Amino acid sequence: VCTHTYTLIYEGKSKRVYVKNRDELILEFKDEVTARDGALRSFIRGKGIINARVSAYFFSVLNKKGIDTHFLDYDGARKMAVKKLRMLPLEVIVRNYAYGSQLKRIPLLKPLQELNPPIVEFHYKDDSLHDPLIIVDDIINSGIATHEELNFIIKTSLRINDILREVFSEAKLKLIDFKIEFGRDRDNKLILADEISGDTFRVLDDNGKHLDKEVFRRTGDPKLLIDAYIRLCEKLGIKVDDIDFHG
Ligand code: ATP
Ligand code: TYD
């Protein structure tokens, strides 16, 4: 998927978005990593390819399991063709164990305390407000989504959680939490979008080590992060030996 013929319509913190045609976009995964609201920022060679590859892997698994995703095609490097959607301004977070912002909000919970059943949490996507938690009635009353759509999103997110947990447990990894996003297609159908990578989920190996962006949030060290991402790929059986990490 060659991007110089495509028009760039958006550049975010971790991806560039290009128009491919009326119905399709190209997502290009960047080598940049940011954390703590942009206070930590680094360039990590190979990170974009790894995250594109991990995302393509999970979207393919989910498609096969009957989840509607935006994923169409992967170029083997840092670009993926996706269905163009109208995104809901929501981050949907699924939690299996208490961690991160949830512990900050409710310090009564113990770190890594099991949440059974898993929790589905919504955040309103607005950087100037720091993506605050939003309750269901606010989502409905503000017209972001209907009651029925939210029920569908909750049901689908829990199904996605089951599928991801199964894949991770086969790789001897524990899924703590993850963030997903949904958008509407032409027929207003809700489709899973954006990415599923070490930037958007937290997983622990059997030594309790993070193989996700938490490594960077804690240390700010890009080298440690790429090592964790390479180990993540090895565990999942995703090949990385063709990637040039030093260039
Ligand atoms: P954040 O990290 O808070 O999500 P960002 O805008 O910096 O914000 P990026 O991942 O860099 O995030 O940008 C990708 C953008 O593309 C996001 O706004 C995401 O919602 C959007 N997007 C993802 N998939 C699709 C899709 N299929 N159709 C339309 N937009 C999409
Ligand atoms: P959360 O604990 O809410 O936030 P923080 O990372 O600030 O502690 O994160 C829950 C999961 O969602 C975690 O796997 C990281 C992911 N996530 C994103 O991918 N993007 C985001 O903007 C946020 C807030 C979380």
CSV table of C-alpha atoms and ligand atoms in Angstrom, one decimal:
chain,number,residue,atom,x,y,z
A,1,VAL,CA,0.0,0.0,0.0
A,2,CYS,CA,1.9,3.0,-1.3
A,3,THR,CA,0.9,6.2,0.5
A,4,HIS,CA,2.4,9.0,-1.6
A,5,THR,CA,-0.5,8.8,-4.0
A,6,TYR,CA,-3.0,9.2,-1.1
A,7,THR,CA,-4.1,12.4,0.6
A,8,LEU,CA,-3.2,12.7,4.3
A,9,ILE,CA,-6.3,13.7,6.2
A,10,TYR,CA,-5.2,13.4,9.8
A,11,GLU,CA,-2.0,12.9,11.8
A,12,GLY,CA,-2.5,11.7,15.3
A,13,LYS,CA,-0.1,10.8,18.1
A,14,SER,CA,0.6,7.3,16.8
A,15,LYS,CA,-0.9,7.0,13.3
A,16,ARG,CA,-1.3,8.9,10.0
A,17,VAL,CA,-4.6,8.6,8.2
A,18,TYR,CA,-4.9,8.7,4.4
A,19,VAL,CA,-7.8,8.5,2.0
A,20,LYS,CA,-7.6,5.5,-0.3
A,21,ASN,CA,-11.0,5.9,-2.0
A,22,ARG,CA,-14.6,6.8,-1.1
A,23,ASP,CA,-15.0,3.9,1.3
A,24,GLU,CA,-11.4,3.1,2.4
A,25,LEU,CA,-8.6,4.7,4.4
A,26,ILE,CA,-5.0,3.8,5.0
A,27,LEU,CA,-3.7,3.8,8.6
A,28,GLU,CA,0.1,4.3,8.8
A,29,PHE,CA,1.6,3.4,12.1
A,30,LYS,CA,4.3,5.8,13.2
A,31,ASP,CA,7.5,5.0,15.1
A,32,GLU,CA,6.7,7.5,17.8
A,33,VAL,CA,5.5,6.7,21.2
A,34,THR,CA,3.9,9.2,23.7
A,35,ALA,CA,2.8,8.8,27.3
A,36,ARG,CA,1.6,10.9,30.2
A,37,ASP,CA,-0.5,13.2,28.1
A,38,GLY,CA,2.4,13.8,25.7
A,39,ALA,CA,4.9,14.7,28.4
A,40,LEU,CA,6.9,11.6,27.5
A,41,ARG,CA,7.7,11.3,23.8
A,42,SER,CA,10.2,9.2,21.9
A,43,PHE,CA,11.1,7.8,18.5
A,44,ILE,CA,11.5,4.0,18.3
A,45,ARG,CA,12.6,2.4,15.1
A,46,GLY,CA,10.5,-0.6,14.3
A,47,LYS,CA,7.6,0.2,16.6
A,48,GLY,CA,5.2,1.3,13.8
A,49,ILE,CA,5.7,-2.0,11.9
A,50,ILE,CA,5.3,-4.1,15.1
A,51,ASN,CA,2.1,-2.3,16.1
A,52,ALA,CA,0.6,-2.6,12.6
A,53,ARG,CA,1.5,-6.3,12.5
A,54,VAL,CA,0.1,-7.0,15.9
A,55,SER,CA,-3.1,-5.1,15.0
A,56,ALA,CA,-3.5,-6.9,11.7
A,57,TYR,CA,-3.0,-10.2,13.6
A,58,PHE,CA,-5.7,-9.5,16.1
A,59,PHE,CA,-8.2,-8.0,13.6
A,60,SER,CA,-7.8,-11.1,11.5
A,61,VAL,CA,-8.5,-13.4,14.5
A,62,LEU,CA,-11.5,-11.3,15.4
A,63,ASN,CA,-12.9,-11.2,11.8
A,64,LYS,CA,-12.6,-15.0,11.7
A,65,LYS,CA,-14.6,-15.2,15.0
A,66,GLY,CA,-17.4,-13.2,13.4
A,67,ILE,CA,-16.6,-9.8,14.9
A,68,ASP,CA,-17.1,-7.0,12.3
A,69,THR,CA,-13.9,-5.0,12.1
A,70,HIS,CA,-12.6,-2.2,9.8
A,71,PHE,CA,-9.6,-4.3,8.8
A,72,LEU,CA,-9.2,-5.0,5.0
A,73,ASP,CA,-5.6,-5.5,4.1
A,74,TYR,CA,-2.1,-5.3,5.6
A,75,ASP,CA,1.1,-4.4,3.5
A,76,GLY,CA,3.4,-6.4,5.7
A,77,ALA,CA,5.1,-3.2,7.0
A,78,ARG,CA,3.4,-0.2,8.7
A,79,LYS,CA,0.2,0.3,6.7
A,80,MET,CA,-3.2,-1.2,6.8
A,81,ALA,CA,-6.2,-0.6,4.6
A,82,VAL,CA,-9.4,-0.1,6.6
A,83,LYS,CA,-13.1,0.6,6.0
A,84,LYS,CA,-13.7,4.3,6.4
A,85,LEU,CA,-16.0,4.9,9.4
A,86,ARG,CA,-17.6,7.8,11.3
A,87,MET,CA,-16.0,7.3,14.7
A,88,LEU,CA,-17.8,7.5,17.9
A,89,PRO,CA,-15.9,9.9,20.3
A,90,LEU,CA,-15.5,7.1,22.8
A,91,GLU,CA,-12.8,5.0,24.2
A,92,VAL,CA,-14.2,1.7,25.3
A,93,ILE,CA,-12.1,0.1,28.0
A,94,VAL,CA,-12.5,-3.5,29.1
A,95,ARG,CA,-10.9,-4.5,32.4
A,96,ASN,CA,-10.2,-8.0,33.8
A,97,TYR,CA,-7.9,-6.8,36.6
A,98,ALA,CA,-7.8,-3.5,38.4
A,99,TYR,CA,-5.0,-1.2,37.1
A,100,GLY,CA,-4.0,2.2,35.9
A,101,SER,CA,-6.5,5.0,36.0
A,102,GLN,CA,-9.1,2.8,37.7
A,103,LEU,CA,-6.8,2.4,40.7
A,104,LYS,CA,-6.2,6.1,40.8
A,105,ARG,CA,-9.9,6.7,40.7
A,106,ILE,CA,-10.8,4.0,43.3
A,107,PRO,CA,-7.7,3.4,45.5
A,108,LEU,CA,-9.9,1.0,47.5
A,109,LEU,CA,-9.3,-1.6,44.8
A,110,LYS,CA,-6.2,-3.7,45.1
A,111,PRO,CA,-3.7,-3.5,42.2
A,112,LEU,CA,-4.4,-6.5,39.9
A,113,GLN,CA,-7.5,-7.5,41.9
A,114,GLU,CA,-9.6,-9.7,39.6
A,115,LEU,CA,-12.7,-8.1,38.2
A,116,ASN,CA,-15.2,-10.8,37.7
A,117,PRO,CA,-17.3,-10.2,35.6
A,118,PRO,CA,-15.0,-7.9,33.6
A,119,ILE,CA,-15.9,-4.2,33.5
A,120,VAL,CA,-16.7,-2.2,30.4
A,121,GLU,CA,-16.0,1.5,30.9
A,122,PHE,CA,-16.5,4.5,28.6
A,123,HIS,CA,-14.4,7.6,28.2
A,124,TYR,CA,-15.3,10.6,26.2
A,125,LYS,CA,-12.6,11.3,23.6
A,126,ASP,CA,-11.5,14.9,24.1
A,127,ASP,CA,-7.9,15.6,24.7
A,128,SER,CA,-8.6,19.1,26.1
A,129,LEU,CA,-10.7,17.4,28.8
A,130,HIS,CA,-8.2,14.5,29.2
A,131,ASP,CA,-10.7,11.9,28.0
A,132,PRO,CA,-12.9,11.8,31.1
A,133,LEU,CA,-15.0,8.9,32.2
A,134,ILE,CA,-18.6,9.2,30.8
A,135,ILE,CA,-21.7,7.5,32.1
A,136,VAL,CA,-24.2,5.7,29.9
A,137,ASP,CA,-27.0,8.3,30.3
A,138,ASP,CA,-24.6,11.1,29.2
A,139,ILE,CA,-23.7,9.1,26.1
A,140,ILE,CA,-27.3,8.7,25.2
A,141,ASN,CA,-28.5,12.2,26.1
A,142,SER,CA,-25.7,13.8,24.2
A,143,GLY,CA,-26.6,11.8,21.1
A,144,ILE,CA,-23.3,10.0,20.9
A,145,ALA,CA,-25.0,6.6,20.7
A,146,THR,CA,-28.4,5.1,21.5
A,147,HIS,CA,-29.3,2.7,24.3
A,148,GLU,CA,-29.5,-0.2,21.8
A,149,GLU,CA,-26.1,0.7,20.3
A,150,LEU,CA,-24.5,0.9,23.7
A,151,ASN,CA,-25.9,-2.5,24.6
A,152,PHE,CA,-24.4,-3.8,21.3
A,153,ILE,CA,-21.0,-2.2,22.1
A,154,ILE,CA,-20.9,-3.7,25.6
A,155,LYS,CA,-21.9,-7.2,24.4
A,156,THR,CA,-19.4,-7.0,21.5
A,157,SER,CA,-16.6,-5.7,23.7
A,158,LEU,CA,-17.1,-8.5,26.2
A,159,ARG,CA,-17.0,-11.0,23.3
A,160,ILE,CA,-13.8,-9.4,22.0
A,161,ASN,CA,-12.4,-9.7,25.6
A,162,ASP,CA,-13.2,-13.5,25.6
A,163,ILE,CA,-11.4,-13.9,22.2
A,164,LEU,CA,-8.4,-11.9,23.2
A,165,ARG,CA,-8.1,-13.6,26.5
A,166,GLU,CA,-8.1,-17.0,24.8
A,167,VAL,CA,-5.3,-16.0,22.4
A,168,PHE,CA,-3.2,-14.5,25.2
A,169,SER,CA,-3.7,-17.4,27.5
A,170,GLU,CA,-2.4,-19.8,24.7
A,171,ALA,CA,0.7,-17.5,24.6
A,172,LYS,CA,1.0,-17.7,28.4
A,173,LEU,CA,0.1,-14.1,28.8
A,174,LYS,CA,-2.5,-12.5,31.1
A,175,LEU,CA,-4.7,-9.8,29.7
A,176,ILE,CA,-5.2,-7.0,32.2
A,177,ASP,CA,-7.2,-4.4,30.2
A,178,PHE,CA,-7.5,-2.9,26.8
A,179,LYS,CA,-9.0,0.1,24.9
A,180,ILE,CA,-11.0,-0.2,21.7
A,181,GLU,CA,-12.9,2.2,19.5
A,182,PHE,CA,-16.0,1.8,17.3
A,183,GLY,CA,-17.3,3.6,14.2
A,184,ARG,CA,-20.4,3.6,12.0
A,185,ASP,CA,-20.3,2.4,8.4
A,186,ARG,CA,-22.6,3.7,5.6
A,187,ASP,CA,-25.5,1.6,6.9
A,188,ASN,CA,-24.9,2.8,10.5
A,189,LYS,CA,-23.6,-0.6,11.5
A,190,LEU,CA,-21.1,-0.4,14.4
A,191,ILE,CA,-17.7,-1.7,13.5
A,192,LEU,CA,-14.6,-2.3,15.6
A,193,ALA,CA,-11.9,0.2,14.4
A,194,ASP,CA,-8.5,1.8,15.3
A,195,GLU,CA,-5.8,-0.5,16.6
A,196,ILE,CA,-5.2,-3.5,19.0
A,197,SER,CA,-1.5,-3.4,20.0
A,198,GLY,CA,0.9,-3.1,22.9
A,199,ASP,CA,0.0,0.6,22.9
A,200,THR,CA,-3.7,-0.2,23.6
A,201,PHE,CA,-3.7,-3.3,25.9
A,202,ARG,CA,-1.8,-4.4,29.0
A,203,VAL,CA,-0.5,-7.9,29.3
A,204,LEU,CA,1.7,-9.7,31.8
A,205,ASP,CA,4.0,-12.6,31.1
A,206,ASP,CA,4.3,-15.5,33.5
A,207,ASN,CA,7.0,-13.6,35.5
A,208,GLY,CA,4.6,-10.7,35.9
A,209,LYS,CA,6.5,-8.5,33.4
A,210,HIS,CA,4.7,-6.1,31.1
A,211,LEU,CA,4.9,-6.7,27.4
A,212,ASP,CA,3.1,-3.5,26.6
A,213,LYS,CA,3.4,0.3,26.7
A,214,GLU,CA,3.4,0.3,30.5
A,215,VAL,CA,7.2,-0.3,30.1
A,216,PHE,CA,7.5,3.1,28.5
A,217,ARG,CA,5.0,4.8,30.8
A,218,ARG,CA,7.2,3.7,33.7
A,219,THR,CA,10.7,4.1,32.4
A,220,GLY,CA,10.5,6.4,29.4
A,221,ASP,CA,13.1,4.1,27.8
A,222,PRO,CA,12.3,3.4,24.1
A,223,LYS,CA,14.9,0.5,24.1
A,224,LEU,CA,13.1,-1.3,26.9
A,225,LEU,CA,9.8,-0.8,25.1
A,226,ILE,CA,10.9,-2.3,21.8
A,227,ASP,CA,12.4,-5.3,23.6
A,228,ALA,CA,9.1,-5.9,25.3
A,229,TYR,CA,7.2,-5.5,22.0
A,230,ILE,CA,9.6,-8.0,20.3
A,231,ARG,CA,9.0,-10.5,23.2
A,232,LEU,CA,5.2,-9.9,22.8
A,233,CYS,CA,5.5,-10.9,19.1
A,234,GLU,CA,7.6,-13.9,19.9
A,235,LYS,CA,5.0,-15.1,22.4
A,236,LEU,CA,2.2,-14.6,19.9
A,237,GLY,CA,4.1,-16.3,17.1
A,238,ILE,CA,4.2,-13.1,15.0
A,239,LYS,CA,7.4,-12.8,13.0
A,240,VAL,CA,9.7,-9.8,13.5
A,241,ASP,CA,13.1,-11.1,12.1
A,242,ASP,CA,12.6,-9.1,8.9
A,243,ILE,CA,12.3,-5.8,10.8
A,244,ASP,CA,15.3,-3.4,10.8
A,245,PHE,CA,15.4,-2.1,14.4
A,246,HIS,CA,18.8,-0.3,14.0
A,247,GLY,CA,19.0,1.0,10.5
B,1,ATP,P1,-5.7,9.0,20.6
B,1,ATP,O1,-4.4,8.4,20.7
B,1,ATP,O2,-6.3,9.7,21.8
B,1,ATP,O3,-6.7,8.0,20.0
B,1,ATP,P2,-4.9,10.2,18.1
B,1,ATP,O4,-5.9,10.9,17.2
B,1,ATP,O5,-3.6,10.8,18.4
B,1,ATP,O6,-5.7,10.1,19.5
B,1,ATP,P3,-4.1,8.1,16.3
B,1,ATP,O7,-4.2,6.6,16.5
B,1,ATP,O8,-2.7,8.7,16.1
B,1,ATP,O9,-4.8,8.7,17.6
B,1,ATP,O10,-5.0,8.5,15.1
B,1,ATP,C1,-5.8,7.7,14.4
B,1,ATP,C2,-7.2,8.3,14.2
B,1,ATP,O11,-7.9,7.5,13.3
B,1,ATP,C3,-8.0,8.3,15.5
B,1,ATP,O12,-8.7,9.5,15.6
B,1,ATP,C4,-9.0,7.1,15.3
B,1,ATP,O13,-10.2,7.4,16.0
B,1,ATP,C5,-9.2,7.2,13.8
B,1,ATP,N1,-9.7,6.0,13.2
B,1,ATP,C6,-9.3,4.7,13.4
B,1,ATP,N2,-9.9,3.8,12.6
B,1,ATP,C7,-10.7,4.5,11.8
B,1,ATP,C8,-11.6,4.2,10.7
B,1,ATP,N3,-11.8,2.9,10.3
B,1,ATP,N4,-12.3,5.2,10.1
B,1,ATP,C9,-12.1,6.5,10.5
B,1,ATP,N5,-11.3,6.9,11.5
B,1,ATP,C10,-10.6,5.9,12.1
B,2,TYD,P1,-6.4,3.2,31.9
B,2,TYD,O1,-6.0,2.4,33.1
B,2,TYD,O2,-7.8,3.8,31.8
B,2,TYD,O3,-5.5,4.5,31.7
B,2,TYD,P2,-3.9,4.8,32.0
B,2,TYD,O4,-3.2,4.1,30.8
B,2,TYD,O5,-3.9,6.3,31.9
B,2,TYD,O6,-3.6,4.2,33.3
B,2,TYD,O7,-6.1,2.3,30.6
B,2,TYD,C1,-6.8,1.2,30.4
B,2,TYD,C2,-6.3,0.5,29.1
B,2,TYD,O8,-6.7,1.3,28.0
B,2,TYD,C3,-4.8,0.3,29.0
B,2,TYD,O9,-4.6,-1.0,28.4
B,2,TYD,C4,-4.3,1.4,28.1
B,2,TYD,C5,-5.5,1.6,27.2
B,2,TYD,N1,-5.6,3.0,26.9
B,2,TYD,C6,-5.3,3.4,25.6
B,2,TYD,O10,-5.0,2.6,24.7
B,2,TYD,N2,-5.5,4.8,25.2
B,2,TYD,C7,-5.8,5.7,26.2
B,2,TYD,O11,-5.9,6.9,25.8
B,2,TYD,C8,-6.1,5.3,27.5
B,2,TYD,C9,-6.5,6.2,28.6
B,2,TYD,C10,-6.0,3.9,27.8
